[in-house]
Amino acid sequence: MAPSSWKVEIAVFLAVNTSFLVLFDAFSADRNTSGRSAPMRPGPPRSLDDGRQRLMDLNGFEYVVDSGACDGPRRLTPVLVHSHVGHFERRRAIRQSYPRTELDRLGFRHVFMVGLPSSGDVATDRVTQERLVRESSRHGDVVQGNFREAYRNLTYKHAMGLTWFAARCPRSDYMVKMDDDIAVNLYKLHDVLGRADNRDLAGCVIVAKPIRDESNKWYVSRAEFAGDAYPPFLSGWLYAARAASVGRLLRAIEVRERYFWIDDLYVTGILAERAALALTDLRPDFETDPGPVHCCVLKRQRCDFLAAPTGDDWTLLQRYAEQLTGCKATNSSCDLFRKSKRHHSCLDLWKKKKPLDAAADRIGKPSIEILDWN
């Protein structure tokens, strides 16, 4: 649980004269405000099953910042972007990636899931929180829970997103979850959601075993997970869930269940198995390193994937989407030389960390680890 001091800090900030926010908004460089969603007054989530304000084993949970992104008569698919509270530039790149007219036509809306600042410095955390509140006031697309940002708190963030969707988006047929450093082809995602053969959850299916080496980042003790093999689960980079399946996942959370920190495994594997949900494997549509993103952005090659990591270059989030949008607008191919020597040369150059053209001054590298699959 977060210390109670955050409530005092936020209350003080919100009590400041609102004219400051108006002036800040007028002169801010982040001016992409068209079609914004109205922020909602923070409050408790709807009950999971017993009327208490509870998120898994987190008693007294509430939304510090809430969003009305699903409000209105339009039926849309919210894309819940798991983001660190301090990733302001990544969120701006995602907002500016696809034109609002294209998002409306495709029926998507980004909503960012964050926790409380946790740098360890009170003054820094206060500045970060104030900036987040201003961001929410401008865009209305941020949801913040009262737990600290931490790698091992990602399961709280995941459960918060599911709970928020179930309570706030009653007209939606699907929910999409993604990470804030993943380049996503929303045109392809739209087609995926329209397939008749989709099952309860769709994404990149992973089959893995628990790692028992205590020096490994993914070490899991037998007290945390006793079995010798995990149930099949989906990569947390990107997956889609039918609305009815989200409710079944939430109902599968046991009241006194021990917290499990690998969030995508817990939600789309353990809970999905408990809820008897079926998985659709989209693994062929995923790329596992940023190379194809670079080749798409700089050479218009191999763009026709669903999702890929951007490594340490968050500008690729926007540049990849702009390339796809440009190809759609001109009805031209964005998938040239997919199996030619020229394409392989492009990937080879990226792997050697050589610029692909004179303008390429940032070469991304994989910064996301994924559990080995068999």
PDB file of N, CA and C in Angstrom, residues 23-56:
ATOM      1  N   LEU A  23      -3.277  28.585 -17.867  1.00  0.00           N
ATOM      2  CA  LEU A  23      -2.101  29.211 -18.471  1.00  0.00           C
ATOM      3  C   LEU A  23      -1.103  28.175 -18.947  1.00  0.00           C
ATOM      4  N   PHE A  24      -0.890  27.144 -18.135  1.00  0.00           N
ATOM      5  CA  PHE A  24       0.068  26.104 -18.532  1.00  0.00           C
ATOM      6  C   PHE A  24      -0.381  25.424 -19.819  1.00  0.00           C
ATOM      7  N   ASP A  25      -1.677  25.149 -19.894  1.00  0.00           N
ATOM      8  CA  ASP A  25      -2.194  24.483 -21.087  1.00  0.00           C
ATOM      9  C   ASP A  25      -2.035  25.369 -22.316  1.00  0.00           C
ATOM     10  N   ALA A  26      -2.185  26.656 -22.141  1.00  0.00           N
ATOM     11  CA  ALA A  26      -2.116  27.569 -23.274  1.00  0.00           C
ATOM     12  C   ALA A  26      -0.716  27.630 -23.863  1.00  0.00           C
ATOM     13  N   PHE A  27       0.304  27.494 -23.006  1.00  0.00           N
ATOM     14  CA  PHE A  27       1.669  27.642 -23.479  1.00  0.00           C
ATOM     15  C   PHE A  27       2.436  26.333 -23.549  1.00  0.00           C
ATOM     16  N   SER A  28       1.787  25.233 -23.236  1.00  0.00           N
ATOM     17  CA  SER A  28       2.481  23.941 -23.264  1.00  0.00           C
ATOM     18  C   SER A  28       2.813  23.543 -24.685  1.00  0.00           C
ATOM     19  N   ALA A  29       3.966  22.853 -24.849  1.00  0.00           N
ATOM     20  CA  ALA A  29       4.357  22.350 -26.171  1.00  0.00           C
ATOM     21  C   ALA A  29       3.539  21.141 -26.556  1.00  0.00           C
ATOM     22  N   ASP A  30       2.932  20.467 -25.572  1.00  0.00           N
ATOM     23  CA  ASP A  30       2.148  19.261 -25.847  1.00  0.00           C
ATOM     24  C   ASP A  30       0.717  19.693 -26.093  1.00  0.00           C
ATOM     25  N   ARG A  31       0.385  20.072 -27.346  1.00  0.00           N
ATOM     26  CA  ARG A  31      -0.873  20.725 -27.634  1.00  0.00           C
ATOM     27  C   ARG A  31      -1.849  19.845 -28.390  1.00  0.00           C
ATOM     28  N   ASN A  32      -1.612  18.547 -28.453  1.00  0.00           N
ATOM     29  CA  ASN A  32      -2.495  17.663 -29.224  1.00  0.00           C
ATOM     30  C   ASN A  32      -3.769  17.402 -28.432  1.00  0.00           C
ATOM     31  N   THR A  33      -4.715  18.347 -28.483  1.00  0.00           N
ATOM     32  CA  THR A  33      -5.882  18.292 -27.602  1.00  0.00           C
ATOM     33  C   THR A  33      -7.170  17.998 -28.332  1.00  0.00           C
ATOM     34  N   SER A  34      -7.119  17.783 -29.623  1.00  0.00           N
ATOM     35  CA  SER A  34      -8.356  17.573 -30.362  1.00  0.00           C
ATOM     36  C   SER A  34      -9.040  16.299 -29.928  1.00  0.00           C
ATOM     37  N   GLY A  35     -10.351  16.410 -29.708  1.00  0.00           N
ATOM     38  CA  GLY A  35     -11.120  15.224 -29.377  1.00  0.00           C
ATOM     39  C   GLY A  35     -10.790  14.626 -28.037  1.00  0.00           C
ATOM     40  N   ARG A  36     -10.380  15.453 -27.079  1.00  0.00           N
ATOM     41  CA  ARG A  36      -9.986  14.920 -25.775  1.00  0.00           C
ATOM     42  C   ARG A  36     -11.174  14.311 -25.050  1.00  0.00           C
ATOM     43  N   SER A  37     -10.881  13.410 -24.119  1.00  0.00           N
ATOM     44  CA  SER A  37     -11.914  12.829 -23.267  1.00  0.00           C
ATOM     45  C   SER A  37     -11.898  13.557 -21.934  1.00  0.00           C
ATOM     46  N   ALA A  38     -13.041  13.698 -21.330  1.00  0.00           N
ATOM     47  CA  ALA A  38     -13.117  14.412 -20.064  1.00  0.00           C
ATOM     48  C   ALA A  38     -12.584  13.551 -18.933  1.00  0.00           C
ATOM     49  N   PRO A  39     -11.683  14.115 -18.080  1.00  0.00           N
ATOM     50  CA  PRO A  39     -11.270  13.366 -16.897  1.00  0.00           C
ATOM     51  C   PRO A  39     -12.457  13.189 -15.958  1.00  0.00           C
ATOM     52  N   MET A  40     -12.410  12.146 -15.175  1.00  0.00           N
ATOM     53  CA  MET A  40     -13.476  11.892 -14.220  1.00  0.00           C
ATOM     54  C   MET A  40     -12.972  12.135 -12.809  1.00  0.00           C
ATOM     55  N   ARG A  41     -13.894  12.403 -11.910  1.00  0.00           N
ATOM     56  CA  ARG A  41     -13.514  12.560 -10.511  1.00  0.00           C
ATOM     57  C   ARG A  41     -13.000  11.231  -9.978  1.00  0.00           C
ATOM     58  N   PRO A  42     -11.824  11.256  -9.300  1.00  0.00           N
ATOM     59  CA  PRO A  42     -11.298   9.998  -8.765  1.00  0.00           C
ATOM     60  C   PRO A  42     -12.265   9.361  -7.787  1.00  0.00           C
ATOM     61  N   GLY A  43     -12.220   8.031  -7.722  1.00  0.00           N
ATOM     62  CA  GLY A  43     -13.100   7.322  -6.806  1.00  0.00           C
ATOM     63  C   GLY A  43     -12.744   5.866  -6.756  1.00  0.00           C
ATOM     64  N   PRO A  44     -13.456   5.099  -5.972  1.00  0.00           N
ATOM     65  CA  PRO A  44     -13.141   3.684  -5.829  1.00  0.00           C
ATOM     66  C   PRO A  44     -13.561   2.894  -7.052  1.00  0.00           C
ATOM     67  N   PRO A  45     -12.918   1.762  -7.310  1.00  0.00           N
ATOM     68  CA  PRO A  45     -13.360   0.903  -8.395  1.00  0.00           C
ATOM     69  C   PRO A  45     -14.637   0.188  -7.996  1.00  0.00           C
ATOM     70  N   ARG A  46     -15.326  -0.346  -8.967  1.00  0.00           N
ATOM     71  CA  ARG A  46     -16.459  -1.185  -8.618  1.00  0.00           C
ATOM     72  C   ARG A  46     -15.968  -2.465  -7.973  1.00  0.00           C
ATOM     73  N   SER A  47     -16.803  -3.029  -7.137  1.00  0.00           N
ATOM     74  CA  SER A  47     -16.417  -4.216  -6.386  1.00  0.00           C
ATOM     75  C   SER A  47     -16.107  -5.385  -7.310  1.00  0.00           C
ATOM     76  N   LEU A  48     -15.071  -6.152  -6.932  1.00  0.00           N
ATOM     77  CA  LEU A  48     -14.790  -7.378  -7.670  1.00  0.00           C
ATOM     78  C   LEU A  48     -15.861  -8.419  -7.379  1.00  0.00           C
ATOM     79  N   ASP A  49     -16.224  -8.574  -6.113  1.00  0.00           N
ATOM     80  CA  ASP A  49     -17.234  -9.585  -5.801  1.00  0.00           C
ATOM     81  C   ASP A  49     -17.906  -9.400  -4.450  1.00  0.00           C
ATOM     82  N   ASP A  50     -17.415  -8.510  -3.609  1.00  0.00           N
ATOM     83  CA  ASP A  50     -17.978  -8.475  -2.259  1.00  0.00           C
ATOM     84  C   ASP A  50     -18.259  -7.065  -1.752  1.00  0.00           C
ATOM     85  N   GLY A  51     -18.255  -6.079  -2.627  1.00  0.00           N
ATOM     86  CA  GLY A  51     -18.623  -4.734  -2.212  1.00  0.00           C
ATOM     87  C   GLY A  51     -17.499  -3.940  -1.579  1.00  0.00           C
ATOM     88  N   ARG A  52     -16.366  -4.547  -1.282  1.00  0.00           N
ATOM     89  CA  ARG A  52     -15.265  -3.819  -0.663  1.00  0.00           C
ATOM     90  C   ARG A  52     -14.433  -3.105  -1.715  1.00  0.00           C
ATOM     91  N   GLN A  53     -13.733  -2.033  -1.307  1.00  0.00           N
ATOM     92  CA  GLN A  53     -12.802  -1.348  -2.179  1.00  0.00           C
ATOM     93  C   GLN A  53     -11.488  -2.126  -2.128  1.00  0.00           C
ATOM     94  N   ARG A  54     -11.326  -3.004  -3.076  1.00  0.00           N
ATOM     95  CA  ARG A  54     -10.226  -3.951  -3.012  1.00  0.00           C
ATOM     96  C   ARG A  54      -9.756  -4.277  -4.418  1.00  0.00           C
ATOM     97  N   LEU A  55      -8.448  -4.314  -4.572  1.00  0.00           N
ATOM     98  CA  LEU A  55      -7.847  -4.748  -5.829  1.00  0.00           C
ATOM     99  C   LEU A  55      -6.916  -5.899  -5.484  1.00  0.00           C
ATOM    100  N   MET A  56      -7.361  -7.114  -5.781  1.00  0.00           N
ATOM    101  CA  MET A  56      -6.619  -8.304  -5.380  1.00  0.00           C
ATOM    102  C   MET A  56      -6.417  -8.278  -3.867  1.00  0.00           C
TER     103      MET A  56
END
